[in-house]
PDB file of C-alpha atoms in Angstrom:
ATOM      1  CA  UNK A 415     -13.827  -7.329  25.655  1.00 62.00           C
ATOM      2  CA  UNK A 416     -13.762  -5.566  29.062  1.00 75.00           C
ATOM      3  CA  UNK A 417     -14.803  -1.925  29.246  1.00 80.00           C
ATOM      4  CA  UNK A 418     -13.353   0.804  29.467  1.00 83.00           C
ATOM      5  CA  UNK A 419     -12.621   2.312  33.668  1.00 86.00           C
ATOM      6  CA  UNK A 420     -14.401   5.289  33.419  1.00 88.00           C
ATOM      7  CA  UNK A 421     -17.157   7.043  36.277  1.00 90.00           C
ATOM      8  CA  UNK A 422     -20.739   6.018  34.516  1.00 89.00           C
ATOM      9  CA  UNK A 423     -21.983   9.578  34.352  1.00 91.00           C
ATOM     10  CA  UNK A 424     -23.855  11.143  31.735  1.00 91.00           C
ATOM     11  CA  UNK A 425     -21.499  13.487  30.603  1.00 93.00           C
ATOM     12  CA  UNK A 426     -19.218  10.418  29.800  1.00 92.00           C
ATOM     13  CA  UNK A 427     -21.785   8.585  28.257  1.00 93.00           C
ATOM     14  CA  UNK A 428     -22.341  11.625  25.984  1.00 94.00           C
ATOM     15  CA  UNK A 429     -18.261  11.246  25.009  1.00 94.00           C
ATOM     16  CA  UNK A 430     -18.040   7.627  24.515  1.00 94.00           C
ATOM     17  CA  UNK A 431     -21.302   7.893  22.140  1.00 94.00           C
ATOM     18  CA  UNK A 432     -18.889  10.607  20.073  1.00 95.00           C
ATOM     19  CA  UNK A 433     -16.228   8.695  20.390  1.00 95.00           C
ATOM     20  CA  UNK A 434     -18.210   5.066  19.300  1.00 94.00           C
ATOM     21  CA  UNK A 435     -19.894   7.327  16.493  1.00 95.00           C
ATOM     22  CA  UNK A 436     -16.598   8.616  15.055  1.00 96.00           C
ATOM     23  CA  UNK A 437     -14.906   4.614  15.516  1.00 95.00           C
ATOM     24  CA  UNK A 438     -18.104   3.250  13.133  1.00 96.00           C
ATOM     25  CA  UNK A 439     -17.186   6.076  10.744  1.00 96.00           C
ATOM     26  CA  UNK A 440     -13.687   5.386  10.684  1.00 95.00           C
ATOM     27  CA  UNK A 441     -13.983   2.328  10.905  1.00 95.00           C
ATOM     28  CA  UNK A 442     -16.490   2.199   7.492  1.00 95.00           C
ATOM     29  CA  UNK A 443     -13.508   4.817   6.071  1.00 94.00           C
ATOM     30  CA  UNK A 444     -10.700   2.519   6.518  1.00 94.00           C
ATOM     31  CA  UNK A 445     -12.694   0.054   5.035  1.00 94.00           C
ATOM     32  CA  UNK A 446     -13.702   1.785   1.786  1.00 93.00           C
ATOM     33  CA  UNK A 447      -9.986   2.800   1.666  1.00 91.00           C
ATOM     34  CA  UNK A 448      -8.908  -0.944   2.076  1.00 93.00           C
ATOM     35  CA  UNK A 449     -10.739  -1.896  -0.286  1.00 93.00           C
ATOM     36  CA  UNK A 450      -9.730   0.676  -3.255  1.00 91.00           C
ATOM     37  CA  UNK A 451      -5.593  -0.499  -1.944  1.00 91.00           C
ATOM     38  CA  UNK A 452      -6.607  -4.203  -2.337  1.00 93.00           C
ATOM     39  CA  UNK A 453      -8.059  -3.537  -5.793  1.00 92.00           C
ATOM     40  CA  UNK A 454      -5.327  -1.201  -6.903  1.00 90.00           C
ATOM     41  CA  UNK A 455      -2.928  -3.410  -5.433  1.00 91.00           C
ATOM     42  CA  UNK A 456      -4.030  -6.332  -8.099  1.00 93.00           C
ATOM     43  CA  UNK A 457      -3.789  -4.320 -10.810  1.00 91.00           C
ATOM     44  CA  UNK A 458      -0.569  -3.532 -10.337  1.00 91.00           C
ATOM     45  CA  UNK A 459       0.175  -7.094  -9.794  1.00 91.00           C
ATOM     46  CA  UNK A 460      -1.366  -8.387 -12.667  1.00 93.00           C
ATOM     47  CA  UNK A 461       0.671  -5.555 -14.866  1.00 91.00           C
ATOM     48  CA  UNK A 462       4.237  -7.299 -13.036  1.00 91.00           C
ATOM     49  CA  UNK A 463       3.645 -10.631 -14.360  1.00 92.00           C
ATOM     50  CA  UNK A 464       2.809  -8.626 -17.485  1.00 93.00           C
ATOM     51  CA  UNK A 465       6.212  -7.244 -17.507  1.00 93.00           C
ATOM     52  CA  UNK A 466       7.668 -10.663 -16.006  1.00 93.00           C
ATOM     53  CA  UNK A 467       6.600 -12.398 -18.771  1.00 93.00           C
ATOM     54  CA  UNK A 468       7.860  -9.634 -21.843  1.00 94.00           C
ATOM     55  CA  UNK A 469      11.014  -9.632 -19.846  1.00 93.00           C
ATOM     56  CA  UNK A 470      11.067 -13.309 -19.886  1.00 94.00           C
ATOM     57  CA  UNK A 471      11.324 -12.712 -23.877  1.00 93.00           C
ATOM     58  CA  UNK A 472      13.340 -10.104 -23.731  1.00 92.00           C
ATOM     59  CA  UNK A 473      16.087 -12.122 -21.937  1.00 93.00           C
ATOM     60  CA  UNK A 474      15.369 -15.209 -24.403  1.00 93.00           C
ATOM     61  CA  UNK A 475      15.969 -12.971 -27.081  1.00 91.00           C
ATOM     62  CA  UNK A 476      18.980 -10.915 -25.338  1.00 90.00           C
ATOM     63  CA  UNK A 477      21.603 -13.593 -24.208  1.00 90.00           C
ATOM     64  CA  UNK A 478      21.066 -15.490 -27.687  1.00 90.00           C
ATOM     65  CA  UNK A 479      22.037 -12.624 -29.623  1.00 87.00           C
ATOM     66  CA  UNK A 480      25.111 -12.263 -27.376  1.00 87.00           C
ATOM     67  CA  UNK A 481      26.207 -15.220 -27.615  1.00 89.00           C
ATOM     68  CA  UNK A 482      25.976 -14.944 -31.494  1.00 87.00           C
ATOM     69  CA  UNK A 483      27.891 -12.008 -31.700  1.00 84.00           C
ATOM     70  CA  UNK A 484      30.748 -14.175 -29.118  1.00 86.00           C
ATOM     71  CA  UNK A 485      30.874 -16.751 -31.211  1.00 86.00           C
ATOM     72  CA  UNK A 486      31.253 -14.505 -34.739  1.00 83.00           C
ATOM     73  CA  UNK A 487      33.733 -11.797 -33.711  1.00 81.00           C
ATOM     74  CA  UNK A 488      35.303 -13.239 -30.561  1.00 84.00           C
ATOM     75  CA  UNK A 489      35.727 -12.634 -26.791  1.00 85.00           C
ATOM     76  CA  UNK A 490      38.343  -9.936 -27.621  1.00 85.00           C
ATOM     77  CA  UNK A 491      37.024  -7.824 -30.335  1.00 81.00           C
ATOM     78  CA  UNK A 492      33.134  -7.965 -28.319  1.00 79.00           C
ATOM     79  CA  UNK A 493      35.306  -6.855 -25.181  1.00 80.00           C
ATOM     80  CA  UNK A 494      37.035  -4.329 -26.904  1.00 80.00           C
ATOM     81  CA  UNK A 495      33.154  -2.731 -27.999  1.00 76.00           C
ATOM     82  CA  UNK A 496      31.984  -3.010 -25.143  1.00 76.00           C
ATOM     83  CA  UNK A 497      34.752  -1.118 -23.511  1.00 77.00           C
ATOM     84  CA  UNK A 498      33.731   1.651 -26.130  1.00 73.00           C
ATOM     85  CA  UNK A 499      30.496   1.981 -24.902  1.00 73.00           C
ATOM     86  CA  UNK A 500      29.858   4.473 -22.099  1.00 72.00           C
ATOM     87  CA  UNK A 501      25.934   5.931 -21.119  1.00 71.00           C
ATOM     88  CA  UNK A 502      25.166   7.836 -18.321  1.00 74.00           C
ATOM     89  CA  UNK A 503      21.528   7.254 -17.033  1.00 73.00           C
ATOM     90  CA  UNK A 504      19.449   9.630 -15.080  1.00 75.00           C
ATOM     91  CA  UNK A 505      17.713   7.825 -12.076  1.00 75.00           C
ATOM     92  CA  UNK A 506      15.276  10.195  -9.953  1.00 77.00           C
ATOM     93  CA  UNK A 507      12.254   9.705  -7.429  1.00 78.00           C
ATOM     94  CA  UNK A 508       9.030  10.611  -8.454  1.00 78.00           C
ATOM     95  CA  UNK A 509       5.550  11.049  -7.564  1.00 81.00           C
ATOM     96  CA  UNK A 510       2.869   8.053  -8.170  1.00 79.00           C
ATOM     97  CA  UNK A 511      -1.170   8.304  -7.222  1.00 79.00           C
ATOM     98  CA  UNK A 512      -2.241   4.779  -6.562  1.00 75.00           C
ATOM     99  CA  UNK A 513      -5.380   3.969  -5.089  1.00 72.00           C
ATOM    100  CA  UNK A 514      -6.219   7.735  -4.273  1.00 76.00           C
ATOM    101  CA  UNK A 515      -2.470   7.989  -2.504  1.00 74.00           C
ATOM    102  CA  UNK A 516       0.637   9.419  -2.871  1.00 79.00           C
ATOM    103  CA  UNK A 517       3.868   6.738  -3.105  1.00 73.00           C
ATOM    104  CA  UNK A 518       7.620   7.227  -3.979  1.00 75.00           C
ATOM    105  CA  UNK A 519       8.950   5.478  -7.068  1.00 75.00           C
ATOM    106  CA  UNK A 520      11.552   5.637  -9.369  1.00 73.00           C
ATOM    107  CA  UNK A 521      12.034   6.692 -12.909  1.00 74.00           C
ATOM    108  CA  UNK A 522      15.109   6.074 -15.084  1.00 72.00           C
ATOM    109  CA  UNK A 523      15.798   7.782 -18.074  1.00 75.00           C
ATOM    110  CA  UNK A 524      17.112   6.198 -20.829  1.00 72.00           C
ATOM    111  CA  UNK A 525      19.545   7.660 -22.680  1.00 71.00           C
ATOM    112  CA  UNK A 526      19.440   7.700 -26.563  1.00 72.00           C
ATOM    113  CA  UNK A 527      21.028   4.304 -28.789  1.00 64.00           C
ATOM    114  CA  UNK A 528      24.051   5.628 -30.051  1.00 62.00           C
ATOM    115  CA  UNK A 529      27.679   4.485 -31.871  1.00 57.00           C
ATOM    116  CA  UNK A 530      30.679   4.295 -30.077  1.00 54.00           C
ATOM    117  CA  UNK A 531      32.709   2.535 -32.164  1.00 53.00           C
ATOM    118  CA  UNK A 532      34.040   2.826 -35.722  1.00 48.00           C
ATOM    119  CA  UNK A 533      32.131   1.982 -38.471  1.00 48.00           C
ATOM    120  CA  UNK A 534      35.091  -0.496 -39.621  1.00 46.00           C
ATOM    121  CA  UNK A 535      34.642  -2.437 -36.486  1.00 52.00           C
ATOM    122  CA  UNK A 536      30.590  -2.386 -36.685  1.00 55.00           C
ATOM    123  CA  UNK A 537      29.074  -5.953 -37.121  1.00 62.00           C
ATOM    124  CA  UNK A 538      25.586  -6.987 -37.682  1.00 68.00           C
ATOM    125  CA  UNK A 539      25.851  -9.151 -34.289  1.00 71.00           C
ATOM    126  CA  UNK A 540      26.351  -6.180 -32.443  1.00 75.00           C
ATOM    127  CA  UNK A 541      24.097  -3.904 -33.563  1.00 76.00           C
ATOM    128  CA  UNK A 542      21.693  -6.592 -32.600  1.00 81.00           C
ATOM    129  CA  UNK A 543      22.986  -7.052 -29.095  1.00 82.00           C
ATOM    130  CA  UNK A 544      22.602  -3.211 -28.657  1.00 80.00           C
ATOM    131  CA  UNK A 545      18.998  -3.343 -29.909  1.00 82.00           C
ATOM    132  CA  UNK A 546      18.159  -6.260 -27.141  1.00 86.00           C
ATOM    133  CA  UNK A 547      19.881  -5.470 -24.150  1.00 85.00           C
ATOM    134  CA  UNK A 548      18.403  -1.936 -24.439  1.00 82.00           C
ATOM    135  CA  UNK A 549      14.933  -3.328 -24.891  1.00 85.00           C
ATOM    136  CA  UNK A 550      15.221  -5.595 -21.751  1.00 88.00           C
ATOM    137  CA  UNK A 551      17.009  -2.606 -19.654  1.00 83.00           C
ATOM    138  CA  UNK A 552      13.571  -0.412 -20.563  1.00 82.00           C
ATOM    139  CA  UNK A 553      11.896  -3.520 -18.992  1.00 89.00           C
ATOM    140  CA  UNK A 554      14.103  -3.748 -15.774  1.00 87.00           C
ATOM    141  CA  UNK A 555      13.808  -0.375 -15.274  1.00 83.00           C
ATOM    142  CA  UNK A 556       9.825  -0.168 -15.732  1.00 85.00           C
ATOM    143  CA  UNK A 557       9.686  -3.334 -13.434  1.00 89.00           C
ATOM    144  CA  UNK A 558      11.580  -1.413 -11.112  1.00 84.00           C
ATOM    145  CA  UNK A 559       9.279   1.428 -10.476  1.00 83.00           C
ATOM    146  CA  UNK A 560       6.694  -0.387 -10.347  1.00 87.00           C
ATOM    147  CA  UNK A 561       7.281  -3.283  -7.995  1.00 87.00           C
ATOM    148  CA  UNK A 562       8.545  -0.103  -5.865  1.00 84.00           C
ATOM    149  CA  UNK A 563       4.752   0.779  -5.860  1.00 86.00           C
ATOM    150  CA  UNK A 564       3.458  -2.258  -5.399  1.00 89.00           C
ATOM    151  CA  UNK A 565       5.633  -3.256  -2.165  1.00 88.00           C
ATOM    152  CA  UNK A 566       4.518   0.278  -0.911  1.00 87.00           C
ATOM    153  CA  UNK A 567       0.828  -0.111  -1.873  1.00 90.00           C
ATOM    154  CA  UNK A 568       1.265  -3.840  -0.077  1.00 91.00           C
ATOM    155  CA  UNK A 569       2.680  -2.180   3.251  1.00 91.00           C
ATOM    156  CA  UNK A 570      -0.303   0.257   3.035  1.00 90.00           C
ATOM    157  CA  UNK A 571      -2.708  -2.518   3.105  1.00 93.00           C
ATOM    158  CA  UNK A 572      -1.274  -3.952   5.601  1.00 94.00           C
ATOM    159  CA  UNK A 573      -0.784  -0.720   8.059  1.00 94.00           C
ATOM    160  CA  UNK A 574      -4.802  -0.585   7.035  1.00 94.00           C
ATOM    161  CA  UNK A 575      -5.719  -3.782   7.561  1.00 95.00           C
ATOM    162  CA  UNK A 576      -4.361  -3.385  11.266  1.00 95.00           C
ATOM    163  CA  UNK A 577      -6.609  -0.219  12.192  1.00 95.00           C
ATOM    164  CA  UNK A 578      -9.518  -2.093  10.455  1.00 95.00           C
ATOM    165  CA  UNK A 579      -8.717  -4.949  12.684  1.00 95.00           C
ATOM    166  CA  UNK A 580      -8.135  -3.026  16.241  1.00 94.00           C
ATOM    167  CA  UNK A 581     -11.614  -1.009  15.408  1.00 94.00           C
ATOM    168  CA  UNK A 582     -13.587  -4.215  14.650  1.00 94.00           C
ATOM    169  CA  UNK A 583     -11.639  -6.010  17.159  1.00 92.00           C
ATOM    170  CA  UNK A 584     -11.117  -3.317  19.878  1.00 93.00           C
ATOM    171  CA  UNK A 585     -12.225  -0.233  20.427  1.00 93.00           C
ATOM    172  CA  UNK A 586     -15.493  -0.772  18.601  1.00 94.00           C
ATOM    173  CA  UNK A 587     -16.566  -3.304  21.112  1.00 93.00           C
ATOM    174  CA  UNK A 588     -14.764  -2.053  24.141  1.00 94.00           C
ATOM    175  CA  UNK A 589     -16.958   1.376  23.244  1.00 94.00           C
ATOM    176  CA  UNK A 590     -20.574  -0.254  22.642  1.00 93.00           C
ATOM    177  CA  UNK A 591     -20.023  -2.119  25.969  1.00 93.00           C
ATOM    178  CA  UNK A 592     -18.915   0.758  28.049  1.00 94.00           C
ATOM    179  CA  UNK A 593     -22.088   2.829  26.742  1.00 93.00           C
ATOM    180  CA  UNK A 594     -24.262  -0.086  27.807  1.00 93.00           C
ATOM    181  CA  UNK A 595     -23.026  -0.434  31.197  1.00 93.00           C
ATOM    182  CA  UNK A 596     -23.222   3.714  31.436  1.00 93.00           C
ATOM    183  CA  UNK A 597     -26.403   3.097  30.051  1.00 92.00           C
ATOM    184  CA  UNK A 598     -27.708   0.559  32.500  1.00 92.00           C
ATOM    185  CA  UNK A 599     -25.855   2.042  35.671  1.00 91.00           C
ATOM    186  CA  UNK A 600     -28.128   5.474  34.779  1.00 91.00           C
ATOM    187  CA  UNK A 601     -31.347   3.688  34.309  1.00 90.00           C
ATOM    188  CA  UNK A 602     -30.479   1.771  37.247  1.00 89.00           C
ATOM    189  CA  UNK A 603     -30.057   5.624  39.384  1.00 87.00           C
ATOM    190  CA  UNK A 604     -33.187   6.635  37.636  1.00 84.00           C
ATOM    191  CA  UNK A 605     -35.298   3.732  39.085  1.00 85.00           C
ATOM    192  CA  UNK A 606     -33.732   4.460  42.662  1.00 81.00           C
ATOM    193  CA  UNK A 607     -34.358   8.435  42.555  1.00 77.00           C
ATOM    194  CA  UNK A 608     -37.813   7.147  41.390  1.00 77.00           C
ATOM    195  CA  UNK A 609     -38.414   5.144  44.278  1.00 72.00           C
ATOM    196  CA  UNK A 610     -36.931   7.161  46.754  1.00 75.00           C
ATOM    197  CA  UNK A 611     -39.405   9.952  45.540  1.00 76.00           C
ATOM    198  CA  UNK A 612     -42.170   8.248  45.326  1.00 76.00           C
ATOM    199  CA  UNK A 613     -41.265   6.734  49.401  1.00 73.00           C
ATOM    200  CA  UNK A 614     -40.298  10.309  50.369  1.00 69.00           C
ATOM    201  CA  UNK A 615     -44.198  11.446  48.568  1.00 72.00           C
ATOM    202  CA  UNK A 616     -46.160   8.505  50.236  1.00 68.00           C
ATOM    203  CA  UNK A 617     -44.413   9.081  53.886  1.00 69.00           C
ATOM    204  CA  UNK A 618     -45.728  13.070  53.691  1.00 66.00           C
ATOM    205  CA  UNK A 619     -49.134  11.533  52.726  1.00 63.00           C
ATOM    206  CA  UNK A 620     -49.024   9.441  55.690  1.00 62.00           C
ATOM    207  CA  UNK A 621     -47.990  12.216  58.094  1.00 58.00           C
ATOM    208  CA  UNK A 622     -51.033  14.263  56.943  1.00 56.00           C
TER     209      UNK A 622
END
C-alpha cells in the first residue's frame, strides 16, 4: 500500500493521526453494524423458509380443493362463481426497523371473506376453495414484505461489507504508513538540527 503524497510536516502528521484515529473508529463502527445486518439478516431468512414451507402446504391443500370443486360442479358453473367474486385489496409501503435501520416494505390488506353468490348456487367445494386460496394469498402477501426486507437488508450488507473492506484494505493502511514515514522523515530533521547544533556549539568552542 503506497502512501499517501503529502509534505511530511508536523502539522500533517497531526491530520493524518485524526484522520487514522477516526478510520479505526469507523472502521470498528461498520463492523459492529455488519455484524447486527448479518445476524438480522438470518433471522429473517430462517422466518422465509418458515413461510416457504407453510406455503408449500398451503398450495398442497389449495389446488386439491380446486380441483374438487372442478370436478363436482363443473368448469362452467366454478367459472360462473368466480366471475361473481370481486375484492379490492389495499397495497401500501410501510416502515420496517431491521437491524437498528429503517427499510421500505410492503403491506397488503386483506379484505374480509365474503358471499358473492346466491345461496342456491353455494356448494361445499367452494366454500372450501375460498377458505384455501385466501389462506395461501395471506402467505404470498406476508412472503412478500418480507423477502422485500430481506433483499434490502442483503444489499445493506453488502454496501457495508465494501467500506469495511476499503478501511481494512485501504485507507487504514495507506494512513498508518504515511504517519510512519512523517514520523521517520521528522525524527530524521530532528537528528540533523541536532547535529548541526551541536557542530555550530563545538566550532564557537574552538574559536575561543
Amino acid at each position: 500500500m503506497s502512501k499517501l503524497n503529502i509534505a511530511p510536516t508536523k502539522s500533517n502528521l497531526l491530520a493524518i493521526k485524526e484522520q487514522l484515529s477516526v478510520a479505526v473508529d469507523g472502521y470498528d463502527l461498520l463492523e459492529q453494524k455488519r455484524e447486527i445486518l448479518v445476524m438480522e439478516l438470518m433471522r429473517i431468512v430462517e422466518k422465509v423458509k418458515l413461510l416457504e414451507r407453510e406455503l408449500d402446504k398451503a398450495v398442497s391443500s389449495a389446488y386439491p380443493a380446486l380441483r374438487n370443486m372442478l370436478m363436482t360442479v363443473g368448469g362452467d358453473q366454478t367459472e360462473r362463481i368466480s366471475k361473481s367474486i370481486h375484492y379490492d385489496y389495499n397495497i401500501k409501503e410501510k416502515n420496517v426497523v431491521a437491524g437498528g435501520m429503517s427499510f421500505k416494505s410492503v403491506e397488503v390488506t386483506l379484505p374480509k371473506q365474503q358471499l358473492f353468490y346466491s345461496f342456491m348456487g353455494t356448494y361445499a367445494d367452494s366454500d372450501k376453495v375460498m377458505v384455501e386460496f385466501f389462506k395461501l394469498l395471506s402467505l404470498l402477501t406476508e412472503m412478500a414484505s418480507i423477502r422485500t426486507i430481506a433483499w434490502r437488508l442483503a444489499s445493506e450488507v453488502k454496501k457495508t461489507q465494501r467500506r469495511v473492506n476499503a478501511l481494512d484494505k485501504m485507507i487504514i493502511p495507506q494512513d498508518r504508513e504515511t504517519k510512519t514515514y512523517i514520523e521517520s522523515v521528522l525524527e530524521e530533521r530532528e537528528r540533523e538540527n541536532t547535529f548541526v547544533l551541536k557542530s555550530l556549539k563545538n566550532r564557537k568552542g574552538s574559536a575561543k
